[in-house]
XYZ file of C-alpha atoms in Angstrom:
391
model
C -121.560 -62.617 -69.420
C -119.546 -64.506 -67.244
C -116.469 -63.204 -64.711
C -112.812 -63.793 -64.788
C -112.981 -66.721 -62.124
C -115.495 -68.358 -63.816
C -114.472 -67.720 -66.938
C -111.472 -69.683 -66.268
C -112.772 -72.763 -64.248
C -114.720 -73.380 -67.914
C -110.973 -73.022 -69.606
C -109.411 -75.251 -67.004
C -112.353 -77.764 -67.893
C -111.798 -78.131 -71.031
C -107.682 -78.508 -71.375
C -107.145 -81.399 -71.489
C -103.416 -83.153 -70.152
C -100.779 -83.922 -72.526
C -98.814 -87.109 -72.842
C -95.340 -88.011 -71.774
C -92.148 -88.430 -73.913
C -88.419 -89.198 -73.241
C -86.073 -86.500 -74.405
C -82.182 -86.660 -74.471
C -81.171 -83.978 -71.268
C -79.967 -81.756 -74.189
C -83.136 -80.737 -75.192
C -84.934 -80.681 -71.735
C -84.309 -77.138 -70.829
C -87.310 -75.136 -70.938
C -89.389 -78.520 -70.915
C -91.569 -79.786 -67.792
C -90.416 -82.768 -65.913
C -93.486 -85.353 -65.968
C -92.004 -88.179 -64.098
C -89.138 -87.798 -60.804
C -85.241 -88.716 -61.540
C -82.764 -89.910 -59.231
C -79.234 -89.398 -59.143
C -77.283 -92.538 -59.993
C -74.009 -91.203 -57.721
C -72.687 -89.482 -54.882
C -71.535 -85.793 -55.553
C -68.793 -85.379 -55.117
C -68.312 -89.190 -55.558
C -65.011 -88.685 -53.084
C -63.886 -86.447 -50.297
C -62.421 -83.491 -51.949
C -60.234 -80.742 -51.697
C -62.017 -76.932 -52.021
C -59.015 -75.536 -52.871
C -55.595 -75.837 -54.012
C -52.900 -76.936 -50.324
C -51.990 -79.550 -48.418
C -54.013 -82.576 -47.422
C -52.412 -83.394 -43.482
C -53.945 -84.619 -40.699
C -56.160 -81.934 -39.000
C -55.276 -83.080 -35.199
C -51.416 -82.455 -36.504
C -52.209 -78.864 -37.444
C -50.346 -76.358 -35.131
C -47.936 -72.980 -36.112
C -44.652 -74.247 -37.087
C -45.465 -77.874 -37.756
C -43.670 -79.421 -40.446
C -44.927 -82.229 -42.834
C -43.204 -84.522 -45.497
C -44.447 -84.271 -48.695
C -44.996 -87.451 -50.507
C -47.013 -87.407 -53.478
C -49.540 -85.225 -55.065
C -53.117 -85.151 -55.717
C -54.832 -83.987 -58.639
C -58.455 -83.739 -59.829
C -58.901 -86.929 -62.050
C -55.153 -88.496 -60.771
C -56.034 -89.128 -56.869
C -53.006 -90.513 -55.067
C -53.255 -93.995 -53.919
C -51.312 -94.226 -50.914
C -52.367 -92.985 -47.290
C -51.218 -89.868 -45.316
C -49.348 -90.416 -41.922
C -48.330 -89.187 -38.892
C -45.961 -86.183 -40.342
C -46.999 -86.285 -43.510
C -48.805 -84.508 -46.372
C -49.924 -84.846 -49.831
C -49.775 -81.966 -52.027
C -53.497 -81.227 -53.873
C -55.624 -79.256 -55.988
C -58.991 -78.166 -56.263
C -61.180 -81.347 -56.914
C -58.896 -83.689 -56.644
C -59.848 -86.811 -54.141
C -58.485 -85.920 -50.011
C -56.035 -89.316 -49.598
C -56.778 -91.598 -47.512
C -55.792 -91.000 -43.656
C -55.986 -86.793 -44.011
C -58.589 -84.626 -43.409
C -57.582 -81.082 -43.783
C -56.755 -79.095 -46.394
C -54.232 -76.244 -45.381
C -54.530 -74.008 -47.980
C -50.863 -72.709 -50.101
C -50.730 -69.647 -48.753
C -50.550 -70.668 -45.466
C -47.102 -73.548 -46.312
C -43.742 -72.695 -46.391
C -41.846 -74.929 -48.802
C -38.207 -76.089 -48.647
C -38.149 -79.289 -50.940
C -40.619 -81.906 -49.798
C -40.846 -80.147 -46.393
C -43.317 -77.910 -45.609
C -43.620 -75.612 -42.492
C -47.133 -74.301 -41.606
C -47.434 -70.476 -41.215
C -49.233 -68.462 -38.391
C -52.726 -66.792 -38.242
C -53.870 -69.990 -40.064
C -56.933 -70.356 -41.947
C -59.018 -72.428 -39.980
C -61.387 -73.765 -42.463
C -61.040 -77.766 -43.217
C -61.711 -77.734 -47.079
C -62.823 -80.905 -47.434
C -65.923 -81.733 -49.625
C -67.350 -84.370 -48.012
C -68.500 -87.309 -50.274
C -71.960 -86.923 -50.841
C -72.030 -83.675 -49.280
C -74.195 -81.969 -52.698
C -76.454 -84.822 -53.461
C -76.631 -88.683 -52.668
C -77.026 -91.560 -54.747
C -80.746 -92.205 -55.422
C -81.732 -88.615 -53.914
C -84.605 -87.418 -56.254
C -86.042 -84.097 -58.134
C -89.614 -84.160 -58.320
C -91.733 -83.885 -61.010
C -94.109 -81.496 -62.521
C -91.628 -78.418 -62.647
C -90.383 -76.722 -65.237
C -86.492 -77.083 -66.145
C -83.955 -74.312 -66.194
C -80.453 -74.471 -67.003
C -79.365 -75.448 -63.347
C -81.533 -78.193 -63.064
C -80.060 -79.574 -66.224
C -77.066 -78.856 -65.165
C -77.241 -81.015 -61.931
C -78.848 -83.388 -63.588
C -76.256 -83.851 -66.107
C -73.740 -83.616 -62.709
C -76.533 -86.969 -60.753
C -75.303 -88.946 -64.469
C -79.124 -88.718 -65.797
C -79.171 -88.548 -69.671
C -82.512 -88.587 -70.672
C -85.703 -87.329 -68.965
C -89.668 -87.928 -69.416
C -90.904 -84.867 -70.041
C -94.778 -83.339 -70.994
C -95.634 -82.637 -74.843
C -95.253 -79.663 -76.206
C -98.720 -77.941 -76.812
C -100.064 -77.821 -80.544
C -100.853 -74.680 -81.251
C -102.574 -73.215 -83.795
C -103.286 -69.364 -84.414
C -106.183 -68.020 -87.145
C -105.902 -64.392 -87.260
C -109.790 -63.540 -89.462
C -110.675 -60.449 -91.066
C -110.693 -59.288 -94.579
C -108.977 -56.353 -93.391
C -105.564 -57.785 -92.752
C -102.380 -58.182 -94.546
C -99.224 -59.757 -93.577
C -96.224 -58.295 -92.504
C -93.891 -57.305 -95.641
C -96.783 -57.111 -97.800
C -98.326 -54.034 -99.608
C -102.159 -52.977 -97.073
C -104.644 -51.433 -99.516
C -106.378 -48.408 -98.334
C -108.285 -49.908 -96.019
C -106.180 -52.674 -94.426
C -103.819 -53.022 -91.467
C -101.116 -55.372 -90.919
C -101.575 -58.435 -88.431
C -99.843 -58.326 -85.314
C -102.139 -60.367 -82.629
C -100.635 -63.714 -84.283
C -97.356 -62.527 -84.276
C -97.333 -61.443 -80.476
C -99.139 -64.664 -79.810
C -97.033 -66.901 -81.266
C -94.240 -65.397 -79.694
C -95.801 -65.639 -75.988
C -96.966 -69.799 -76.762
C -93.041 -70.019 -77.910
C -92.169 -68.911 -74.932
C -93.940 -71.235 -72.623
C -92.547 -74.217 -74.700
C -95.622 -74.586 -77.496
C -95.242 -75.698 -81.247
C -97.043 -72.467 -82.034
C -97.995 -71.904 -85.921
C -99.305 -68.978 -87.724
C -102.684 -70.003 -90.400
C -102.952 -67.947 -93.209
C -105.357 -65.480 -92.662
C -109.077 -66.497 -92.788
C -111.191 -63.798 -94.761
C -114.865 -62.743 -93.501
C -116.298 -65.703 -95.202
C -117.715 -69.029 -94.322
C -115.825 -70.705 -96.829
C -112.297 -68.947 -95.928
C -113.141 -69.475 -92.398
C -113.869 -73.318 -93.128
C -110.672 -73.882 -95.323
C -108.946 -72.410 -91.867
C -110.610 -75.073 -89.559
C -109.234 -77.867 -91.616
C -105.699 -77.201 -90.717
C -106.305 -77.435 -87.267
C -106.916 -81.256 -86.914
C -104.075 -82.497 -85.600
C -103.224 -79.461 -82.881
C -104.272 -79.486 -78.771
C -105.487 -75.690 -79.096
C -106.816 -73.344 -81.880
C -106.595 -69.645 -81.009
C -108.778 -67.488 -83.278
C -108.693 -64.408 -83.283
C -111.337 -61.411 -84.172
C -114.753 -62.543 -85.884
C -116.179 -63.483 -82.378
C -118.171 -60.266 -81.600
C -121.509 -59.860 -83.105
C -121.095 -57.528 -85.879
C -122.219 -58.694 -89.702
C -118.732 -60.388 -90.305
C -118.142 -61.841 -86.948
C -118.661 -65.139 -88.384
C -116.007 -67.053 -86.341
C -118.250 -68.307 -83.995
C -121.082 -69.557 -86.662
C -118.620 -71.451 -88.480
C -117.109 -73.328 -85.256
C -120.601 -74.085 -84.059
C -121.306 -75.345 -87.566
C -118.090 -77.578 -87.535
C -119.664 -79.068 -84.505
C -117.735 -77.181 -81.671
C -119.612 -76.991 -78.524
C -119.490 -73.924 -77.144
C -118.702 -73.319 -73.088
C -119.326 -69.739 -72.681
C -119.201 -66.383 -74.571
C -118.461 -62.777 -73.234
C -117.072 -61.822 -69.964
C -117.485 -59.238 -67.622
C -113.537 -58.241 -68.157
C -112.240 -54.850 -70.349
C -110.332 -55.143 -72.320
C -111.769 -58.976 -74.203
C -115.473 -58.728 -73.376
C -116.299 -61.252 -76.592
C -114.019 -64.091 -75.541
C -115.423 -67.311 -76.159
C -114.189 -70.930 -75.770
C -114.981 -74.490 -76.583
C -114.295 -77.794 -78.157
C -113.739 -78.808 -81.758
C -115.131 -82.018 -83.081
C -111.354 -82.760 -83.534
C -111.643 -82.632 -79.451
C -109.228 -79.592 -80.068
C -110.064 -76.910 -77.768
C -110.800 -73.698 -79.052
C -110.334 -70.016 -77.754
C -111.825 -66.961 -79.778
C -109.907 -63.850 -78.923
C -111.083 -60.428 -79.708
C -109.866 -58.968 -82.596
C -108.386 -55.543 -81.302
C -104.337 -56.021 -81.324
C -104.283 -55.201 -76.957
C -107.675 -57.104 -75.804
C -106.113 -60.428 -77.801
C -102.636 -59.807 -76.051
C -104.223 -59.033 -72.917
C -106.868 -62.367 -72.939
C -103.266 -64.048 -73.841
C -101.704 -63.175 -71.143
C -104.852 -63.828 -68.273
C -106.161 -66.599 -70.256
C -103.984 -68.702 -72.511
C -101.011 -68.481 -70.468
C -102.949 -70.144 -67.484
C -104.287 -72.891 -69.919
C -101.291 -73.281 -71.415
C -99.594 -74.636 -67.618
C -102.665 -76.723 -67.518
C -101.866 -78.707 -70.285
C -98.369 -79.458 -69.504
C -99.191 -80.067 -65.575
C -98.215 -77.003 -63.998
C -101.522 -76.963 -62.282
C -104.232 -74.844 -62.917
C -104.770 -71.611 -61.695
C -104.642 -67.670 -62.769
C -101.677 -66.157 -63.368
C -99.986 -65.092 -59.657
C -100.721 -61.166 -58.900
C -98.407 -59.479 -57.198
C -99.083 -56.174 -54.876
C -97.554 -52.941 -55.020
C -98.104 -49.010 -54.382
C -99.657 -46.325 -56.684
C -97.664 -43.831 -58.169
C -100.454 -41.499 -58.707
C -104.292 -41.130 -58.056
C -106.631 -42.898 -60.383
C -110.309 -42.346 -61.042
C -112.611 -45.217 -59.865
C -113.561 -48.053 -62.124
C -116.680 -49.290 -63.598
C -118.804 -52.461 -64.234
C -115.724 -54.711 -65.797
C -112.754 -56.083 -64.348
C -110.387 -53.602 -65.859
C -106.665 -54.624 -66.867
C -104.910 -51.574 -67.241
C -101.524 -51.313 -68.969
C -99.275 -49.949 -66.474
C -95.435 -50.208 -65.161
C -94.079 -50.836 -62.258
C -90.373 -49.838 -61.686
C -88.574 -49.504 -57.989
C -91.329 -50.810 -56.559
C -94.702 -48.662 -57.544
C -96.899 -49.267 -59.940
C -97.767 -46.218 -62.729
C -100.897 -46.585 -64.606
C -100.913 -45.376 -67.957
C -103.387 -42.961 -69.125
C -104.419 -44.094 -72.199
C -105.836 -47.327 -72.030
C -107.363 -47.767 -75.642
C -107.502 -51.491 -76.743
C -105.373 -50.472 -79.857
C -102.703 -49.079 -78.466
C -99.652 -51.349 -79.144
C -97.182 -48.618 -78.156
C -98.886 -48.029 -74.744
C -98.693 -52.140 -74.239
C -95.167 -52.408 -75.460
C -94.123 -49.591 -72.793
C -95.959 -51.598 -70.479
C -94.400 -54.190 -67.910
C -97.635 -54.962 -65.850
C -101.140 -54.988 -65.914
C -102.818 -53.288 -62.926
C -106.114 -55.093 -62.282
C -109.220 -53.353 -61.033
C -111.701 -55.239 -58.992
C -115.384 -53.903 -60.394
C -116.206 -50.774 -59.438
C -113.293 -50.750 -57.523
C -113.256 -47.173 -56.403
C -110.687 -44.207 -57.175
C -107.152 -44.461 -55.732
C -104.988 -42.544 -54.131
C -101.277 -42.472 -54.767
C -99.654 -44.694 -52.415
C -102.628 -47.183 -52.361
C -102.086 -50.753 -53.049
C -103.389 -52.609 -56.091
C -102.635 -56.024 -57.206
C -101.084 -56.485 -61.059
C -99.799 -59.021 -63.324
C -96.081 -58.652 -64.275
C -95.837 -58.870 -68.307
């Protein structure tokens, strides 16, 4: 058996990077930038008003001065003329600051008779101009190899970029095995259960931008198992899961070897997944074999596939980022495997469930972290720190 670290060096190893494609911006959110863009503008493009007033001349400003109005400045219908000695253009948020002013005195501070205006006391002494270029200059860049969110599309939409190289999406593909399983909707027999590991899978690789698709289930037999493995030639990463241990039935890993995968490693020294296993297809696929109970393959998701996952699309490739917080309670010491322990953390300490059985969806759905424990890390006290992974 191998450790967490090392289990994931062999992971890194073998995912490999995905290719670049141009998207239209509209469909780049949630994507990860492969290549920098630079704004093709200024923003603002102009000097502009912040708010609704009076564009003047800033050395003219004084209680009691009056100005001439003589035109008016609106956002997308700038005035054309230029502001001088005594006078002043009305304006509105956004529109362009005329030439010659550079204040903004804000409405509430005017007096209007007309086109005179008569400046108040206890004046607001902010300019409220928006300098041009004051947000972002022309040719100023966002680098690459970050994820998007909605603001960056937004302000990339704002520096006039409308299309963006971006990293393929991961192929996924998920094999849940077992002749014990039944969809969801259908009718178990006595013996039977309903699959969930794909489901919850499929939803995580969704989530980190995959084309993730659900196999019909393979049945514990080498010709089931091989019918699966055909369906998986033209994806980046086949996630099997259950049929990996060493039990009669566990034939998963015969049938992959058979199929020509080469096989990096096999069992780790982590509860819950101890029979994880991983390698490459003859399709140069990589593979992943899960463990079969619903909260070890959810768990190995979350430490394992998640990481790979941001390795393929450039993210870099390291574990997923711990984060430290206090005990709520005691907790007995723990033995000879890294332990990932459902758990939740909530203003700021970190409660450790007490049942911990690799079934339990119920415990893992309550759950919003998993508290990790070092081997034979020894018993806690409450107010002890322990690292965890939020989930």
């Amino acid at each position: 058996m191998i450790t967490v670290p090392e289990a994931l060096a062999h992971l890194f190893a073998l995912a490999k990077p995905l290719e670049v494609e141009t998207v239209p911006l509209a469909q780049a959110n949630g994507r990860v930038l492969a290549a920098p863009v630079a704004a093709r503008r200024d923003q603002p493009p102009f000097s502009s008003s912040a708010m609704d007033g009076y564009a003047v001349k800033n050395a003219e400003v004084s209680e009691g001065a009056t100005f001439k109005v003589i035109g008016e400045s609106a956002a997308g219908h700038g005035f054309e003329g230029t502001v001088e000695t005594g006078q002043a253009v009305r304006i509105f948020t956004g529109a362009p600051v005329p030439e010659g002013a550079d204040r903004i005195v804000i409405q509430e501070d005017v007096t209007r008779d007309g086109d005179v205006i008569t400046l108040g006391e206890n004046m607001d002494q902010s300019q409220y101009v928006r300098a041009k270029g004051s947000d972002f200059k022309d040719g100023q860049t966002i680098g690459a190899q970050r994820l998007l969110r909605p603001t960056d599309i937004a302000l990339m939409a704002a520096m006039n970029i409308a299309e963006v190289s971006v990293t393929r999406r991961p192929r996924v593909a998920i094999m849940s095995t077992g002749d014990e399983l039944v969809m969801p909707g259908d009718t178990p027999g006595p013996d039977q259960i309903i699959a969930s590991n794909s489901f919850g899978l499929q939803a995580m690789l969704r989530d980190m931008g995959c084309e993730a698709r659900l196999l019909p289930i393979a049945r514990d037999t080498e010709a089931s198992l091989r019918a699966a493995f055909s369906h998986c030639e033209d994806v980046d990463l086949v996630i099997t899961i259950g049929g990996a241990s060493v039990g009669d039935h566990d034939l998963v890993g015969k049938v992959a070897g058979d199929l020509g995968m080469e096989r990096s490693f096999y069992k780790i020294t982590m509860r819950p997944g101890k029979p994880l296993m991983a390698g490459r297809l003859a399709s140069g696929a990589m593979m992943i074999g899960l463990p079969g109970n619903p909260v070890s393959a959810m768990v190995c998701g979350t430490v394992f596939v998640a990481p790979v996952i941001r390795a393929m699309l450039g993210l870099g490739a390291s574990a997923q980022p711990a984060l430290a917080a206090p005990l709520a309670h005691d907790i007995s010491a723990n033995g000879i495997r890294e332990h990932y322990m459902r758990a939740r953390i909530e203003n700021g300490v970190l409660t450790v469930f007490d049942r911990q059985d690799s079934a339990l969806l119920t415990v893992l759905s309550d759950a919003n972290a998993l508290a990790i424990r070092p081997v034979k890390d020894p018993a806690r006290k409450a107010g002890d720190i322990l690292h965890y992974i939020p989930i």
